[in-house]
Amino acid sequence: MTLIVSDLCVDHGAIRAINRVSFRVEQGQLAAVIGANGAGKTTLLRSLSGLGHAASGHATWHDHNLLHAKPEKLVRYGVSHVCEGKSVIPELTVEENLNLGALWRKDAKEAKATRENILETFPRLGERLSQLADTLSGGERQMLAIGRALMSKPQLLLLDEPSLGLAPLVIAQIFQNIRELTDEMGLTVVLVEQNAMSALEIADIGIVLNLGRVAATNSAQQLIADPQVRAAYLGY
Amino acid sequence: MFQLLNTILIGITSGAIYSLMAIALVLVWRSTRVVNFAQAGQALLSTYIGFEVIQRFDSYWIALIVAIVAGAAVGALIDVLFMRFLFSRNTQGPIAGVAPIIATLGLLGLIRGGIGIFLGNTEASIRPPVSNVGFTISGHTLAFSPLKFLIVGAVIFLMLALSLIFQRTNIGLALRASAYAPEIARLAGVRVDGIRTLGWALAGAAGAAAGMLQTPNGDGGLSPDSLDFSLLLVFGFIAAVIGGLESLIGAVVGGLLLGLVLAFVLTYVSGSLVFIIAFMVLILVLLLRPSGLIGAKRGRRA
Ligand SMILES: Nc1ncnc2c1ncn2[C@@H]1O[C@H](COP(=O)(O)OP(=O)(O)OP(=O)(O)O)[C@@H](O)[C@H]1O
Ligand SMILES: [Mg+2]
């Protein structure tokens, strides 16, 4: 199972936010998509999860066409998306937010096992199950958002800036969680990040977006070593 | 003493009916962010359907069930045929927020006009299924009859049933999630369009129940331009706003409160002030507690 994106174009009105973007992510790989503000990272993810509409191009996961499909259908094919900004519903409890991700699943027993796993990874959620998500800290919310996505039994996980607004220690923790989950659950992950260095450190491959185009794509180590990438995106 | 007791009883009964209408309005508001003025028309249409069933089968109970099912169907149809189309056509611009609400006003006129054309000439009325003569205690007649007992019981039952559905079932979770955050709900696999239609159907059912319970409690008469149904909409709306528009419990509290206040005004002040007082209550609540009496308790927002 491979994520293949080819010649993808996405418009916002007159702006071409994603311009002929192509890349592939093999099963089990963690791909970091980095780039400055407005590079088109969010637009890219939204078009892969069914929230956004592509103008042209192709994107497939396994045998499924990701373009022109509804998100509620794609999630049944194993595509889970955590939006930018903590993607939780503040009016619902932590438990309800988690259960929401598994609503469509018919396998109640397995879903329960998934939940146990998630609570093992994020014990702080387990201590707060009956609390409103509104009362969580930023880091806990991000854990809940990822937990909700995992409840949907994903194979392809799309994460939009999980580090947004978090303290460095919490970021390190969440990134480590993401790497471990990728390996344990055999996930394929597309991780969109401003925090380029931390993202590349846990990633297998990196994709650098600039003004809607792919500026560079390579293994994560090689991108970290690339002087041009360092100067432009890693800040040293 | 008995006058006080009777006033409270009258307030509770009429308040229970307002609550039902308020619940209907809250259900649609929560699932689509639309204040559904057509609800009065839907309730009227459902009650007319109930009346037709009574004509054929001579049973209020069958009619009540048929009217509730028909109310649900009408609500669902309005969403599928009308609101969905409107929302897909109208996504941007300053008009986007109000257009659907104005549209429900249009729909209200349409439904009432349609009933007027097709059923306007029939003399329609619904007799109470059980006695509406008050219970007597040591010579005094209470303003509480088997019919009023039925009304209050039915409203409590419907409220508990709806609360259970919302709080305890998967469907309820999907309904709430779609209302609060449709995008996240969709990403979690909820078929939001269908869930919204379900919200409209539940609301239509609650409105139909309100219509079927209210009519025999009044003079029993039904007409296309029924003032009773207009008042039901207005009082239901005020009750919903008092309750914060978001919660079913709030709708019930708002309805009972409004019913009690109006009953006291009617008994102790003057019948001609009821309307003014109702709006004064609305304005007072909006001024003092804009998020309603049961306004959402909010924790941290950051
Ligand atoms: N809904 C929209 N309407 C119009 N333009 C948009 C919309 N969303 C994004 N854009 C534009 O598309 C471009 C890419 O935006 P996008 O949100 O994808 O960037 P990003 O890489 O995620 O940025 P950030 O790191 O700040 O989140 C930007 O120029 C932005 O202004
Ligand atoms: Mg973004």
GROMACS .gro file of C-alpha atoms in nm, chain A:
model
  236
    1MET     CA    1   0.000   0.000   0.000
    2THR     CA    2   0.143   0.327  -0.113
    3LEU     CA    3   0.031   0.686  -0.113
    4ILE     CA    4   0.090   0.822  -0.462
    5VAL     CA    5   0.031   1.186  -0.541
    6SER     CA    6   0.095   1.302  -0.894
    7ASP     CA    7   0.062   1.638  -1.062
    8LEU     CA    8  -0.182   1.753  -0.796
    9CYS     CA    9  -0.315   2.107  -0.835
   10VAL     CA   10  -0.548   2.276  -0.586
   11ASP     CA   11  -0.693   2.626  -0.621
   12HIS     CA   12  -0.835   2.871  -0.372
   13GLY     CA   13  -1.030   3.097  -0.604
   14ALA     CA   14  -0.771   3.254  -0.832
   15ILE     CA   15  -0.477   3.137  -0.619
   16ARG     CA   16  -0.312   2.810  -0.713
   17ALA     CA   17  -0.219   2.694  -0.364
   18ILE     CA   18  -0.085   2.354  -0.473
   19ASN     CA   19   0.090   2.344  -0.808
   20ARG     CA   20   0.176   2.013  -0.980
   21VAL     CA   21   0.282   1.841  -0.662
   22SER     CA   22   0.403   1.480  -0.691
   23PHE     CA   23   0.546   1.244  -0.428
   24ARG     CA   24   0.503   0.896  -0.292
   25VAL     CA   25   0.506   0.754   0.057
   26GLU     CA   26   0.558   0.379   0.099
   27GLN     CA   27   0.366   0.179   0.356
   28GLY     CA   28   0.505   0.218   0.706
   29GLN     CA   29   0.693   0.535   0.620
   30LEU     CA   30   0.662   0.864   0.800
   31ALA     CA   31   0.683   1.157   0.559
   32ALA     CA   32   0.739   1.509   0.688
   33VAL     CA   33   0.598   1.789   0.474
   34ILE     CA   34   0.771   2.114   0.564
   35GLY     CA   35   0.757   2.466   0.430
   36ALA     CA   36   0.695   2.824   0.530
   37ASN     CA   37   0.357   2.975   0.623
   38GLY     CA   38   0.130   2.972   0.324
   39ALA     CA   39   0.335   2.712   0.138
   40GLY     CA   40   0.021   2.504   0.087
   41LYS     CA   41   0.074   2.230   0.346
   42THR     CA   42  -0.276   2.246   0.493
   43THR     CA   43  -0.430   2.271   0.148
   44LEU     CA   44  -0.242   1.957   0.045
   45LEU     CA   45  -0.362   1.753   0.342
   46ARG     CA   46  -0.720   1.869   0.309
   47SER     CA   47  -0.732   1.759  -0.051
   48LEU     CA   48  -0.607   1.414   0.050
   49SER     CA   49  -0.870   1.359   0.320
   50GLY     CA   50  -1.169   1.473   0.115
   51LEU     CA   51  -1.215   1.810   0.286
   52GLY     CA   52  -1.065   2.007  -0.002
   53HIS     CA   53  -1.126   1.988  -0.375
   54ALA     CA   54  -0.846   1.932  -0.623
   55ALA     CA   55  -0.842   2.113  -0.956
   56SER     CA   56  -0.648   1.840  -1.134
   57GLY     CA   57  -0.402   1.558  -1.082
   58HIS     CA   58  -0.420   1.226  -0.903
   59ALA     CA   59  -0.388   1.097  -0.551
   60THR     CA   60  -0.435   0.734  -0.462
   61TRP     CA   61  -0.398   0.530  -0.148
   62HIS     CA   62  -0.389   0.156  -0.208
   63ASP     CA   63  -0.661   0.116  -0.473
   64HIS     CA   64  -0.863   0.414  -0.358
   65ASN     CA   65  -0.888   0.745  -0.537
   66LEU     CA   66  -0.851   1.012  -0.269
   67LEU     CA   67  -0.971   1.299  -0.485
   68HIS     CA   68  -1.341   1.375  -0.522
   69ALA     CA   69  -1.433   1.145  -0.235
   70LYS     CA   70  -1.606   1.248   0.086
   71PRO     CA   71  -1.409   1.236   0.413
   72GLU     CA   72  -1.671   1.012   0.575
   73LYS     CA   73  -1.608   0.761   0.298
   74LEU     CA   74  -1.229   0.790   0.300
   75VAL     CA   75  -1.213   0.722   0.674
   76ARG     CA   76  -1.369   0.384   0.599
   77TYR     CA   77  -1.077   0.317   0.364
   78GLY     CA   78  -0.833   0.387   0.645
   79VAL     CA   79  -0.757   0.755   0.591
   80SER     CA   80  -0.760   0.962   0.912
   81HIS     CA   81  -0.694   1.334   0.925
   82VAL     CA   82  -0.612   1.551   1.225
   83CYS     CA   83  -0.678   1.910   1.123
   84GLU     CA   84  -0.466   2.212   1.196
   85GLY     CA   85  -0.545   2.351   1.540
   86LYS     CA   86  -0.649   2.097   1.800
   87SER     CA   87  -0.899   1.887   1.618
   88VAL     CA   88  -1.127   1.799   1.910
   89ILE     CA   89  -1.485   1.893   1.996
   90PRO     CA   90  -1.467   2.101   2.316
   91GLU     CA   91  -1.835   2.049   2.403
   92LEU     CA   92  -1.791   1.671   2.426
   93THR     CA   93  -1.610   1.475   2.693
   94VAL     CA   94  -1.273   1.315   2.630
   95GLU     CA   95  -1.439   0.976   2.615
   96GLU     CA   96  -1.700   1.095   2.366
   97ASN     CA   97  -1.433   1.249   2.146
   98LEU     CA   98  -1.254   0.914   2.139
   99ASN     CA   99  -1.573   0.714   2.078
  100LEU     CA  100  -1.661   0.947   1.793
  101GLY     CA  101  -1.367   0.815   1.595
  102ALA     CA  102  -1.499   0.458   1.622
  103LEU     CA  103  -1.868   0.529   1.558
  104TRP     CA  104  -1.858   0.383   1.210
  105ARG     CA  105  -1.677   0.069   1.315
  106LYS     CA  106  -1.885  -0.247   1.347
  107ASP     CA  107  -1.626  -0.435   1.553
  108ALA     CA  108  -1.707  -0.310   1.903
  109LYS     CA  109  -1.459  -0.547   2.071
  110GLU     CA  110  -1.169  -0.448   1.852
  111ALA     CA  111  -1.258  -0.083   1.895
  112LYS     CA  112  -1.235  -0.131   2.269
  113ALA     CA  113  -0.890  -0.281   2.228
  114THR     CA  114  -0.788   0.015   2.013
  115ARG     CA  115  -0.903   0.243   2.292
  116GLU     CA  116  -0.698   0.054   2.550
  117ASN     CA  117  -0.392   0.096   2.329
  118ILE     CA  118  -0.448   0.467   2.288
  119LEU     CA  119  -0.494   0.517   2.661
  120GLU     CA  120  -0.168   0.330   2.717
  121THR     CA  121   0.012   0.567   2.482
  122PHE     CA  122  -0.158   0.874   2.628
  123PRO     CA  123  -0.228   0.792   2.994
  124ARG     CA  124  -0.328   1.151   3.066
  125LEU     CA  125  -0.637   1.099   2.852
  126GLY     CA  126  -0.733   0.796   3.060
  127GLU     CA  127  -0.731   1.006   3.375
  128ARG     CA  128  -0.963   1.260   3.217
  129LEU     CA  129  -1.218   1.046   3.032
  130SER     CA  130  -1.528   1.211   3.173
  131GLN     CA  131  -1.393   1.566   3.155
  132LEU     CA  132  -1.507   1.804   2.881
  133ALA     CA  133  -1.240   1.834   2.612
  134ASP     CA  134  -1.272   2.207   2.667
  135THR     CA  135  -1.089   2.172   2.998
  136LEU     CA  136  -0.780   2.003   2.851
  137SER     CA  137  -0.445   2.173   2.806
  138GLY     CA  138  -0.314   2.232   2.455
  139GLY     CA  139  -0.091   1.926   2.466
  140GLU     CA  140  -0.367   1.704   2.601
  141ARG     CA  141  -0.599   1.825   2.329
  142GLN     CA  142  -0.348   1.735   2.065
  143MET     CA  143  -0.314   1.390   2.219
  144LEU     CA  144  -0.693   1.359   2.212
  145ALA     CA  145  -0.708   1.470   1.849
  146ILE     CA  146  -0.454   1.205   1.753
  147GLY     CA  147  -0.631   0.952   1.973
  148ARG     CA  148  -0.962   1.025   1.800
  149ALA     CA  149  -0.798   0.972   1.461
  150LEU     CA  150  -0.645   0.643   1.579
  151MET     CA  151  -0.985   0.520   1.699
  152SER     CA  152  -1.087   0.509   1.333
  153LYS     CA  153  -0.835   0.229   1.276
  154PRO     CA  154  -0.631   0.429   1.023
  155GLN     CA  155  -0.371   0.298   0.785
  156LEU     CA  156  -0.290   0.639   0.643
  157LEU     CA  157  -0.265   0.911   0.907
  158LEU     CA  158  -0.257   1.277   0.801
  159LEU     CA  159  -0.135   1.512   1.076
  160ASP     CA  160  -0.148   1.889   1.037
  161GLU     CA  161   0.094   2.070   1.269
  162PRO     CA  162   0.052   1.867   1.586
  163SER     CA  163   0.315   2.090   1.750
  164LEU     CA  164   0.115   2.410   1.703
  165GLY     CA  165   0.123   2.621   2.017
  166LEU     CA  166   0.292   2.357   2.233
  167ALA     CA  167   0.594   2.387   2.461
  168PRO     CA  168   0.919   2.228   2.335
  169LEU     CA  169   0.909   1.945   2.589
  170VAL     CA  170   0.552   1.855   2.498
  171ILE     CA  171   0.642   1.869   2.128
  172ALA     CA  172   0.928   1.626   2.182
  173GLN     CA  173   0.693   1.392   2.366
  174ILE     CA  174   0.424   1.403   2.098
  175PHE     CA  175   0.673   1.353   1.817
  176GLN     CA  176   0.815   1.052   1.994
  177ASN     CA  177   0.460   0.918   2.032
  178ILE     CA  178   0.397   0.968   1.663
  179ARG     CA  179   0.711   0.779   1.566
  180GLU     CA  180   0.631   0.491   1.801
  181LEU     CA  181   0.270   0.468   1.684
  182THR     CA  182   0.386   0.462   1.322
  183ASP     CA  183   0.610   0.164   1.390
  184GLU     CA  184   0.380  -0.025   1.628
  185MET     CA  185   0.065   0.008   1.419
  186GLY     CA  186   0.238  -0.009   1.082
  187LEU     CA  187   0.090   0.328   0.987
  188THR     CA  188   0.178   0.538   0.690
  189VAL     CA  189   0.199   0.897   0.810
  190VAL     CA  190   0.207   1.236   0.640
  191LEU     CA  191   0.319   1.487   0.902
  192VAL     CA  192   0.285   1.853   0.811
  193GLU     CA  193   0.509   2.075   1.023
  194GLN     CA  194   0.645   2.426   1.070
  195ASN     CA  195   0.881   2.275   1.318
  196ALA     CA  196   1.095   2.143   1.035
  197MET     CA  197   1.394   2.011   1.224
  198SER     CA  198   1.198   1.810   1.483
  199ALA     CA  199   0.976   1.668   1.210
  200LEU     CA  200   1.266   1.560   0.989
  201GLU     CA  201   1.439   1.399   1.285
  202ILE     CA  202   1.159   1.145   1.329
  203ALA     CA  203   1.069   1.117   0.959
  204ASP     CA  204   1.182   0.867   0.697
  205ILE     CA  205   1.141   1.103   0.408
  206GLY     CA  206   1.091   1.476   0.376
  207ILE     CA  207   0.902   1.687   0.125
  208VAL     CA  208   0.979   2.058   0.111
  209LEU     CA  209   0.697   2.275  -0.020
  210ASN     CA  210   0.754   2.628  -0.140
  211LEU     CA  211   0.472   2.844  -0.275
  212GLY     CA  212   0.270   2.539  -0.364
  213ARG     CA  213   0.550   2.350  -0.542
  214VAL     CA  214   0.778   2.071  -0.428
  215ALA     CA  215   1.113   2.242  -0.375
  216ALA     CA  216   1.296   1.928  -0.263
  217THR     CA  217   1.218   1.572  -0.169
  218ASN     CA  218   1.458   1.318  -0.029
  219SER     CA  219   1.526   1.094   0.267
  220ALA     CA  220   1.498   1.285   0.589
  221GLN     CA  221   1.869   1.250   0.677
  222GLN     CA  222   1.977   1.379   0.341
  223LEU     CA  223   1.746   1.679   0.368
  224ILE     CA  224   1.886   1.759   0.709
  225ALA     CA  225   2.236   1.742   0.561
  226ASP     CA  226   2.149   1.948   0.253
  227PRO     CA  227   2.304   2.296   0.296
  228GLN     CA  228   2.037   2.467   0.085
  229VAL     CA  229   1.753   2.314   0.283
  230ARG     CA  230   1.932   2.395   0.607
  231ALA     CA  231   1.970   2.756   0.511
  232ALA     CA  232   1.616   2.803   0.384
  233TYR     CA  233   1.409   2.589   0.621
  234LEU     CA  234   1.605   2.475   0.920
  235GLY     CA  235   1.744   2.814   1.001
  236TYR     CA  236   2.114   2.739   1.032
   0.00000   0.00000   0.00000
